[in-house]
């Protein structure tokens, strides 16, 4: 451990020069070891997946404005949103729900738009005019280069409807459904990568018991006919948060037919679903409780994965955390924009912690889909008519895109604790990965809203001499980007990392995310 005896004074001067020194933490260096000599599993890029449900302004106004809109668009998709999504390399999009999916008839959403039926959106209120349907979704994915993940209607649908939907999308021959697709404007079949067989089958998907659902899953799985050489990955509807009994039963009864099983977990700042807390007006107690919620993902994955190990020790079956994020009260004045919430620096820190945890479990977690992509819950992007703003969460996905398909490198963190009242959590969170070009990326997150840290990063098994970094922070825990002030929380160049005696010393500001590229 001789490498740790570096010049602490120099490190503290570094912090002071950035104006972030704090009495409380001065002298208490945090030690991070990156085990570059012990590479782990690949961080599947699909961990950076998105979820887009037909609700509120998630689709209409957020992604789809129609070809005749005065808002600049590409064949009906907002150009600003498409460009922003491309920039973060969205790897996969889950659609059309959510709870919406188990009441969705795919046939409503194909054919001439002006002839599509208008239905009640029974899950989320308002009306669904079906202008955004199968063609619009599959073409959007193609436009931004994302894989496709359809949630299949199991609650009120049938295996026949599912098979026909899959055939409509993927058939290359001269079947009636392929002809119908061509008549509707798409000659070539699309690539369908994933299907979810039902959504939250324990709740809005049909209030099923796991034993019953396992049989229903087996029935549906039997009738998934993928085109030759283009397998469709089948994802079973998994547990709500810590309900490991659900995972256990479904894995035991249907595990051999499952490619992945899902897990849903939302962080509610107050812990009370009837009053979840504000996205913008919160105190340090709720800052802490929200970060604790994000940290809980580690235990959740470990517990579900341990149950899966009983039936699948080789980890053939993936865990797909296909709904996660912070869920607050709806933004006052959001009107019919259901589940519209603002997004602060707290969301960014929380997202970074969660992504770190997914990396650490990359051997089991093969996909994750934050809820949701635009204008709903912990969104990447908010829109209001022609205006658009990128959220702090967006910028974490932007900084972290370097981890997509990187090889995870184990990381130990010692010496940092953030305390608030009687509660304490690790003060610094970290992750690391090596990309295909050999560059090692290290992310450091400071959970403490008041104290900067000096972080000494030791890179075992790596000879490196150059470092570049980016920093995401803001003046307040509650700092947000608005349509009028869109640049309050956005990444800046970071020059607070220096090599010396084989150790990288990082002056990590309070409440911040730093991503370093090390060569
Ligand atoms: O993301 C919002 C809702 O949360 C989804 O529709 C549902 O699956 C979950 O309960």
Coordinates of C-alpha atoms in Angstrom, one line a residue, residues 13 16 18 85 108 111 129 236 284 296 325 518:
X13 CA -4.1 22.6 -2.1
X16 CA -8.5 24.7 -2.2
X18 CA -10.9 24.9 -6.9
X85 CA -31.3 11.0 -28.3
X108 CA -55.3 0.3 -33.7
X111 CA -52.9 2.1 -41.4
X129 CA -55.6 8.7 -31.1
X236 CA -40.6 -12.4 -18.5
X284 CA -31.4 17.5 2.7
X296 CA -30.8 0.2 -2.5
X325 CA -35.8 6.0 -11.6
X518 CA -7.3 7.5 -18.5

